[in-house]
CSV table of C-alpha atoms and ligand atoms in Angstrom, one decimal:
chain,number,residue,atom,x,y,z
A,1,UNK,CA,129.3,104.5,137.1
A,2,UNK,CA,133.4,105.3,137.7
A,3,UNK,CA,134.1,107.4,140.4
A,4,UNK,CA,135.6,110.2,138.3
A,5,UNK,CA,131.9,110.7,136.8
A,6,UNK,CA,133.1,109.9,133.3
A,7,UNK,CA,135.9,112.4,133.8
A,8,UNK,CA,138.7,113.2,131.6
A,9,UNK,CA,137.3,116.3,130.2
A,10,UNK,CA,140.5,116.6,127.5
A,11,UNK,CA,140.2,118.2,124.2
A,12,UNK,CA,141.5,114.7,122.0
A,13,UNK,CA,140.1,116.3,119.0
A,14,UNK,CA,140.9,120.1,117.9
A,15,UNK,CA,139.2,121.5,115.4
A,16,UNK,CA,140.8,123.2,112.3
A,17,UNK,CA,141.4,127.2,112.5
A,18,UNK,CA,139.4,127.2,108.9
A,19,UNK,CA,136.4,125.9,109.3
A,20,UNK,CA,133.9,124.5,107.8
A,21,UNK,CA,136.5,123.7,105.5
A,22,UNK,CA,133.5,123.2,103.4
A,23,UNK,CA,130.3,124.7,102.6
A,24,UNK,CA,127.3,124.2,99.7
A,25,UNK,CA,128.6,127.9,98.7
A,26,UNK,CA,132.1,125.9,97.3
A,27,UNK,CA,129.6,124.3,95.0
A,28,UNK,CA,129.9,124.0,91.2
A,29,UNK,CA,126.2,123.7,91.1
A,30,UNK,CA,123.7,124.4,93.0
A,31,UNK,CA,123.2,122.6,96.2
A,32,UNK,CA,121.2,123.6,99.6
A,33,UNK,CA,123.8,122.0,102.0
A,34,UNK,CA,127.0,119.8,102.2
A,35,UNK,CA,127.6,117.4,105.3
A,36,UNK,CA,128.2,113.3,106.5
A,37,UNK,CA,131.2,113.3,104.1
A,38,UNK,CA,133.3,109.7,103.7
A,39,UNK,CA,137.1,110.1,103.3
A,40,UNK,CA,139.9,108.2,102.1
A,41,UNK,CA,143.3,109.2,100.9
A,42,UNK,CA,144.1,108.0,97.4
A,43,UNK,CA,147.5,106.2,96.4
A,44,UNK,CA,149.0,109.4,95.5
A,45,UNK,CA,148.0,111.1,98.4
A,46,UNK,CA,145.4,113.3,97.8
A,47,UNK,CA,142.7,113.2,100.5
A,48,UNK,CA,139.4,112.6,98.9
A,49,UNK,CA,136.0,113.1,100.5
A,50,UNK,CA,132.7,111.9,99.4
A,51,UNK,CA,130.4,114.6,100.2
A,52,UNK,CA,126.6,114.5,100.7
A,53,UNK,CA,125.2,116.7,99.0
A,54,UNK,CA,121.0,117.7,99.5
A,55,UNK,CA,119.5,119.7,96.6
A,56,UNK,CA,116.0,122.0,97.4
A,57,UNK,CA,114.0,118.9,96.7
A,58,UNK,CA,115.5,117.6,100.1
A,59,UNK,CA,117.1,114.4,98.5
A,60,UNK,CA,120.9,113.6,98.6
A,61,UNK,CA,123.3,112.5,96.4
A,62,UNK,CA,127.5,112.2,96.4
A,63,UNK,CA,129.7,114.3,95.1
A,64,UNK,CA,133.6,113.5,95.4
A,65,UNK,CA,135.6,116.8,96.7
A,66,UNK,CA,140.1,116.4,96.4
A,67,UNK,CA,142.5,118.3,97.6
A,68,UNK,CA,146.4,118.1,97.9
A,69,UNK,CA,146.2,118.7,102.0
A,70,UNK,CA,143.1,117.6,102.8
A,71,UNK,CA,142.0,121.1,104.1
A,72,UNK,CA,141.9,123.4,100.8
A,73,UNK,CA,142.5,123.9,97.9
A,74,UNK,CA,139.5,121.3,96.8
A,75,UNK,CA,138.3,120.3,93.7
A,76,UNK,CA,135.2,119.8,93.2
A,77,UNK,CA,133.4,117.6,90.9
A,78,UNK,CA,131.6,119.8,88.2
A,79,UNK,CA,128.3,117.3,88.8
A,80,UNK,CA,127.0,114.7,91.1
A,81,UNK,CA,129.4,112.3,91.4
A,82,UNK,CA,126.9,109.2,92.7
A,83,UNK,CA,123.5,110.1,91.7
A,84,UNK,CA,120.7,107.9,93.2
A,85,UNK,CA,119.7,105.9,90.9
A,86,UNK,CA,115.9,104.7,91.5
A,87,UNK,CA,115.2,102.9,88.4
A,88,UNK,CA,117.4,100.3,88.8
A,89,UNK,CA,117.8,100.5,92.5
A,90,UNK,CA,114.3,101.4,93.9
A,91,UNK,CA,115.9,101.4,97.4
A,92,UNK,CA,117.2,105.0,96.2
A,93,UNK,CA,114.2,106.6,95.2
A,94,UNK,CA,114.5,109.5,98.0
A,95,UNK,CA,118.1,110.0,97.7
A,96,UNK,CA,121.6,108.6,98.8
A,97,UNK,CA,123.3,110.1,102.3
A,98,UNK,CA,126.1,109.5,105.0
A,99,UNK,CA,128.8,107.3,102.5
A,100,UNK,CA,131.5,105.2,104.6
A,101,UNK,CA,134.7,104.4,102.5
A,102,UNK,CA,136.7,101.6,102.8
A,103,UNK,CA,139.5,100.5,100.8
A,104,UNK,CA,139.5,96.6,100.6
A,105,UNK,CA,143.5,95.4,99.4
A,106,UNK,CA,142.3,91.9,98.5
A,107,UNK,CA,140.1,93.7,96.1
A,108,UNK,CA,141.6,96.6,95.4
A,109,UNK,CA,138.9,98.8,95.6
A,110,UNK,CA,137.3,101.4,97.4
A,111,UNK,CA,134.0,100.1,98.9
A,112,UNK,CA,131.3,102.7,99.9
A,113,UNK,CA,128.5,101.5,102.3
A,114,UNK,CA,125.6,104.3,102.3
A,115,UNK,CA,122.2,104.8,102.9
A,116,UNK,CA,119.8,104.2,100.6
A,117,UNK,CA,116.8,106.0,101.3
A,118,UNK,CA,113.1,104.7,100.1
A,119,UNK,CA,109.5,104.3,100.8
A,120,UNK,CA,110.6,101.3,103.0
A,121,UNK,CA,113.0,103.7,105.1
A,122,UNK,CA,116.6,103.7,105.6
A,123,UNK,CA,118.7,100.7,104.6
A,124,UNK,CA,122.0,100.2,103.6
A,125,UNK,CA,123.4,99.8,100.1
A,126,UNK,CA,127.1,98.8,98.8
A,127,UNK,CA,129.1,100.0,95.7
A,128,UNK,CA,132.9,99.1,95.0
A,129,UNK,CA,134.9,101.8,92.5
A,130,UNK,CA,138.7,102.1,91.5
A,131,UNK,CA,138.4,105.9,90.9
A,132,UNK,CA,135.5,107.4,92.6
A,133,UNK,CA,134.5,107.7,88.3
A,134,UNK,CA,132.8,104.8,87.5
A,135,UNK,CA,130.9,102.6,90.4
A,136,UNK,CA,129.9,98.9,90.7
A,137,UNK,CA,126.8,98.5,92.5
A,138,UNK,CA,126.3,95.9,94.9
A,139,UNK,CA,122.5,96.9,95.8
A,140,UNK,CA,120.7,97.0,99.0
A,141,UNK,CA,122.5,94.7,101.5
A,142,UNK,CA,120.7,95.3,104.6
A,143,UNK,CA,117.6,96.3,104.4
A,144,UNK,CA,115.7,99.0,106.5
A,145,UNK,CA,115.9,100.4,108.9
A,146,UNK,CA,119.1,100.0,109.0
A,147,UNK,CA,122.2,103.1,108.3
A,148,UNK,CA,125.8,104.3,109.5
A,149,UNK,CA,127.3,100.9,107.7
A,150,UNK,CA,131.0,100.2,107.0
A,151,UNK,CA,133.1,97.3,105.8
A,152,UNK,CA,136.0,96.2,107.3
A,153,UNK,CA,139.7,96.9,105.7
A,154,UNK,CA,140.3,93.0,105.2
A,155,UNK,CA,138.3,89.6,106.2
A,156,UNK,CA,138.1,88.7,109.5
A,157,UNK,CA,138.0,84.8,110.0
A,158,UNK,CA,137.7,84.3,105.9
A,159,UNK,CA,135.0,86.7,105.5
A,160,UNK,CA,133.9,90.0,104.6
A,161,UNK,CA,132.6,91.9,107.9
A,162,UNK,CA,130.2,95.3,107.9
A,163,UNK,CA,129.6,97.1,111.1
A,164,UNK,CA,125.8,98.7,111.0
A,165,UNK,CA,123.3,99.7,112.9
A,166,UNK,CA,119.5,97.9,112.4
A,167,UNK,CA,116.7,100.2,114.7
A,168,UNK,CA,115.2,97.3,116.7
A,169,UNK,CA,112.5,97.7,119.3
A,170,UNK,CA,115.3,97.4,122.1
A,171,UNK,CA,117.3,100.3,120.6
A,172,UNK,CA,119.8,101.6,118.2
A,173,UNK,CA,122.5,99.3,118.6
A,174,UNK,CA,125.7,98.6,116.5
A,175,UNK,CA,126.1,95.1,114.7
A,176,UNK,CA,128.8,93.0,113.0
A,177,UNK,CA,127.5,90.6,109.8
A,178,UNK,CA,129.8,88.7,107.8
A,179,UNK,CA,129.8,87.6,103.9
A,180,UNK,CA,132.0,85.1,101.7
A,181,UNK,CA,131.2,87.6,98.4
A,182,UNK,CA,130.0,91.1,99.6
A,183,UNK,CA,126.1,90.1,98.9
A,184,UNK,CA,125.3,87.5,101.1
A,185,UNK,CA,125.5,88.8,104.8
A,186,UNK,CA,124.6,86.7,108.0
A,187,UNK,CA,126.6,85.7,111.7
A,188,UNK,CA,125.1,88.7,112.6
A,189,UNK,CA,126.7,90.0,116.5
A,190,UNK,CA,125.7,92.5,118.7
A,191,UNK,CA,129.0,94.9,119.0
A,192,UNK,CA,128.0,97.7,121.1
A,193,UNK,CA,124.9,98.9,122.4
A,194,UNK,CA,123.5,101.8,123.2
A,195,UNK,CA,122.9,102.6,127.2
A,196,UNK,CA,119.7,103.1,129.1
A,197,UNK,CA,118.1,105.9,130.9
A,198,UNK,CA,120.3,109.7,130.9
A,199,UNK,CA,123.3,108.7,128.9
A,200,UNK,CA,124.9,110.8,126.5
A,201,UNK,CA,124.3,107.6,124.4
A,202,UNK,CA,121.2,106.1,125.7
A,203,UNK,CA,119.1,104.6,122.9
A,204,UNK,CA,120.6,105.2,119.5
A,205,UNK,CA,124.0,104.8,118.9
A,206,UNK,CA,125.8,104.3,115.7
A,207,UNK,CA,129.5,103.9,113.8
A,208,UNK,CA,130.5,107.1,112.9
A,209,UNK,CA,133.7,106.8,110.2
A,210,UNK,CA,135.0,103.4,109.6
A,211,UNK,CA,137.1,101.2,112.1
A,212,UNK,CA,140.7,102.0,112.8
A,213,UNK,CA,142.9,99.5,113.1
A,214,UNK,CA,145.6,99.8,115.9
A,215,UNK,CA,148.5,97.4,117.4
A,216,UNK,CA,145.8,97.4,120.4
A,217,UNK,CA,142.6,96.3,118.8
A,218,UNK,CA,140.5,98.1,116.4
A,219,UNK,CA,139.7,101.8,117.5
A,220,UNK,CA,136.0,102.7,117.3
A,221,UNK,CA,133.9,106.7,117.0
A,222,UNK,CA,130.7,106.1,117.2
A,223,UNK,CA,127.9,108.9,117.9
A,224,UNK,CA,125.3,108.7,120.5
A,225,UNK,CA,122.1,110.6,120.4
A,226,UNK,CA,120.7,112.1,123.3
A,227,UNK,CA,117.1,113.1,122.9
A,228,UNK,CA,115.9,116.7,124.5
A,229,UNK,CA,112.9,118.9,124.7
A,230,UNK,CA,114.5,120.8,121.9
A,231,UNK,CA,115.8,118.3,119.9
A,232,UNK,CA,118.1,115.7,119.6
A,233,UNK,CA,122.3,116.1,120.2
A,234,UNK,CA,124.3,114.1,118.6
A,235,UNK,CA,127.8,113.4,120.3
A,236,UNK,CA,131.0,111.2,119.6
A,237,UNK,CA,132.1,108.4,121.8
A,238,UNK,CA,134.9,106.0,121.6
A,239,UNK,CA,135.5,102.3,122.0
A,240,UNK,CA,137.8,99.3,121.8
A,241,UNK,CA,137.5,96.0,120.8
A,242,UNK,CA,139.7,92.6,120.2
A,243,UNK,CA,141.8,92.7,116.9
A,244,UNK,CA,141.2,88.9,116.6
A,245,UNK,CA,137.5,88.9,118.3
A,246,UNK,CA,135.4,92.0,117.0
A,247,UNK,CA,132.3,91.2,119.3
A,248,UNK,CA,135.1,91.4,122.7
A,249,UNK,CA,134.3,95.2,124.0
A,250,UNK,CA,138.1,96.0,125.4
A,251,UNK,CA,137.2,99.4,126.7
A,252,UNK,CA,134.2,101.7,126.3
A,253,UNK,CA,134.8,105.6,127.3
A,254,UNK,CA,131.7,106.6,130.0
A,255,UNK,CA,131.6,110.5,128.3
A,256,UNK,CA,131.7,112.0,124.9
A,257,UNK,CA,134.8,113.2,123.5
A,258,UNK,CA,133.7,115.3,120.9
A,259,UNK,CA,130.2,117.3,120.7
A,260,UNK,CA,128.8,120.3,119.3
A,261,UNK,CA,130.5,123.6,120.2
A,262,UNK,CA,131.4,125.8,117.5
A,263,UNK,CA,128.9,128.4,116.3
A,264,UNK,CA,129.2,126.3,113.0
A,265,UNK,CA,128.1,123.5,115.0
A,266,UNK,CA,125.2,124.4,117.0
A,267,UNK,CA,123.0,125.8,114.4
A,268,UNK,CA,122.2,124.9,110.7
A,269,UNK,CA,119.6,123.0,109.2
A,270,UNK,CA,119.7,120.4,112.2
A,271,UNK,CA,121.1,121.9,115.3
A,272,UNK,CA,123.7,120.8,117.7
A,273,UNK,CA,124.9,117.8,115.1
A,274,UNK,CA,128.9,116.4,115.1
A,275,UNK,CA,128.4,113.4,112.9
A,276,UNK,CA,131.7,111.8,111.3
A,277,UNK,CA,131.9,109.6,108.3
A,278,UNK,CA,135.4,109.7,107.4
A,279,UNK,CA,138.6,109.8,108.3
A,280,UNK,CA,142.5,109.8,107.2
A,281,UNK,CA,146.0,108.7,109.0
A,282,UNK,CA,148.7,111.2,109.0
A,283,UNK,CA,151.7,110.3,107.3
A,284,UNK,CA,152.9,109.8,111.1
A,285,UNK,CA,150.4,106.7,111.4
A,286,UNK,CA,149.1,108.5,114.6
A,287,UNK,CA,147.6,111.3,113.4
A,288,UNK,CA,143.6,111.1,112.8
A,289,UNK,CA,142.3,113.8,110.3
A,290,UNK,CA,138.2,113.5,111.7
A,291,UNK,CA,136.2,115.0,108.8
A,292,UNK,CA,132.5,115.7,109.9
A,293,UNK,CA,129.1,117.1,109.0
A,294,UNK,CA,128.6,120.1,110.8
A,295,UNK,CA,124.6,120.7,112.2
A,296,UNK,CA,123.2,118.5,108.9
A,297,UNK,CA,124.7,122.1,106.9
A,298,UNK,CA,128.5,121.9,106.4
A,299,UNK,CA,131.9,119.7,106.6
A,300,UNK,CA,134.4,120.4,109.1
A,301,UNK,CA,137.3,118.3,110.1
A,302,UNK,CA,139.5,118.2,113.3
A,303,UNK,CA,142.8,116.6,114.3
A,304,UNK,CA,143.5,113.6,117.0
A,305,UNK,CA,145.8,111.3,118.0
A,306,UNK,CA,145.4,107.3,118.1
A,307,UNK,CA,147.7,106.9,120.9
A,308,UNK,CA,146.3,109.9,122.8
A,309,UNK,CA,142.9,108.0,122.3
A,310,UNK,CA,144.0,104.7,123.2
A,311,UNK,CA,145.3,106.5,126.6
A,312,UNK,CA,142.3,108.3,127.4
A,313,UNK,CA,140.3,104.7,127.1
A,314,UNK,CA,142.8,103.3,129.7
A,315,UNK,CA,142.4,105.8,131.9
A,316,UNK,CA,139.0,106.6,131.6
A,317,UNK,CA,137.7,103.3,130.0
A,318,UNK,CA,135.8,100.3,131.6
A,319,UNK,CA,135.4,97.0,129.7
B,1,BMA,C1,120.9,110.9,111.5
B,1,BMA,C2,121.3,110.7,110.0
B,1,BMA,C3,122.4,111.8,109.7
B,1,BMA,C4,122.1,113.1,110.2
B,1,BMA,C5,121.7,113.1,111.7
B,1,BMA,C6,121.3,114.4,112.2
B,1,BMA,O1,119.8,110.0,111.8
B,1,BMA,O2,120.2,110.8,109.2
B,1,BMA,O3,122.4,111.8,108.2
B,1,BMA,O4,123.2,113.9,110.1
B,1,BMA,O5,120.6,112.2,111.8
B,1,BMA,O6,120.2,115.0,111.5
């Protein structure tokens, strides 16, 4: 354990003056709650979020949300955007949650990893679109349990790579797994794992929005779970690791850097919950606009900075 006992207790993310920025009361239709949103700016530079969306049957399904400045002024799609669709993906037969967006330039397309919930529990399925309108699916790619899944921007060594996170008797632990065609996956690598014993992130971790790729290495969020008597906390953590060697850990922080504060926050339908799925750069490339689900009931977002991050990890970081 460092000296400073994790220290370095900095506010490196601030959360915006409005939020949630959005709620299941923005709704065209009815909806019980909205959370676990994936983001992605679009080529003309409207910020588009991929929102889950859990109806009063207690199943999810996505529904795209755009606005101009990626705080108001959204537009909502008048119907499910993604429904699950369980008759010719049985995966989906209890609903579709926590979408991770990635747009791949060799294909140009926007690739969503989710999870795909069923009688066989959580696994992770892929769909590629060009418009958030029409979707190509690419099924169930790694089956359960299995969740918080995201591709990589480009290949990595010639192929495709997806960071996810299997449940395994040893723990909740973060994997790499690599594909020639987005269907086949396997070189699977253990990237980071969760800690042991009274961690903030003892036991389950998992990625949080999608990896971000800095001059340094590639920049990871991830959220750790602590487990109490009253239920379970879920936190956000950041990490490091080798632009050219994704399995090389560069630097791991030892405390959270973003938890559950805000009234908004700490109660909802699942208390005491931060969980990110997306994010977008800033027109400054240093920028990070963190959109998150808000205590499984909301989506609220909250500003950072990649170089403030990457000096935090260097002075609070261990490899
Ligand atoms: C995780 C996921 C998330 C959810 C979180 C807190 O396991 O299922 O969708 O936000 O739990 O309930």
């Amino acid at each position: 354990m460092s000296a400073n006992n994790g220290g370095g207790y900095e506010t490196l993310f601030h959360r915006h003056p409005t939020n949630p920025i959005l709620t299941a009361a923005d709704w065209p239709y009815p909806a019980h709650t909205v959370f676990n949103a994936g983001a992605t700016r679009l080529h003309d530079g409207t910020t588009l979020l991929l929102c889950r969306v859990e109806d009063r049957r207690g199943l999810s399904h996505l529904c795209a949300a755009r606005s101009a400045d990626g705080v108001g002024g959204w537009v909502i799609d008048r119907e499910p955007t993604l429904r699950p669709d369980p008759e010719h993906y049985p995966e989906e037969l209890w609903g579709i949650e926590d979408p991770r967006i990635t747009f791949v330039e060799e294909l140009s397309k926007y690739a969503i990893a989710y999870t795909a919930f069923s009688r066989g529990g959580p696994g992770v399925a892929l769909a590629l679109t060009e418009d958030f309108r029409r979707f190509e699916r690419c099924g169930l790619i790694m089956q359960p349990d299995d969740k918080d899944a995201a591709l990589l921007p480009r290949r990595i060594e010639g192929s495709f790579a997806l960071l996810h996170r299997p449940m395994t008797d040893s723990g909740a632990h973060i994997w790499i797994s690599f594909s020639p065609d987005l269907r086949n996956w396997g070189g699977h690598k253990l990237l980071l794992q969760a800690r042991k014993g009274g961690w903030w992130d003892a036991n389950k971790v998992g990625l949080s929005p999608p990896l971000i790729e800095t001059p340094r290495g590639w920049l990871m969020l991830y959220h750790g779970v602590r487990q109490t008597a009253a239920g379970c906390l879920y936190r956000v953590g950041v990490a490091l690791f080798a632009l050219d060697k994704l399995d090389r850990c560069l630097l791991r922080g030892d405390s959270w850097i973003f938890g559950p504060e805000a009234a908004y926050e700490r109660k909802g339908d699942v208390a005491n919950v931060t969980f990110p799925c997306g994010y977008t750069l800033g027109a400054d490339g240093d920028t990070i606009n963190l959109y998150y689900g808000a205590a499984d009931t909301s989506i609220a977002l909250a500003s950072g900075s990649v170089r403030e991050l990457l000096r935090w990890l260097d002075e609070n970081g261990s490899a």
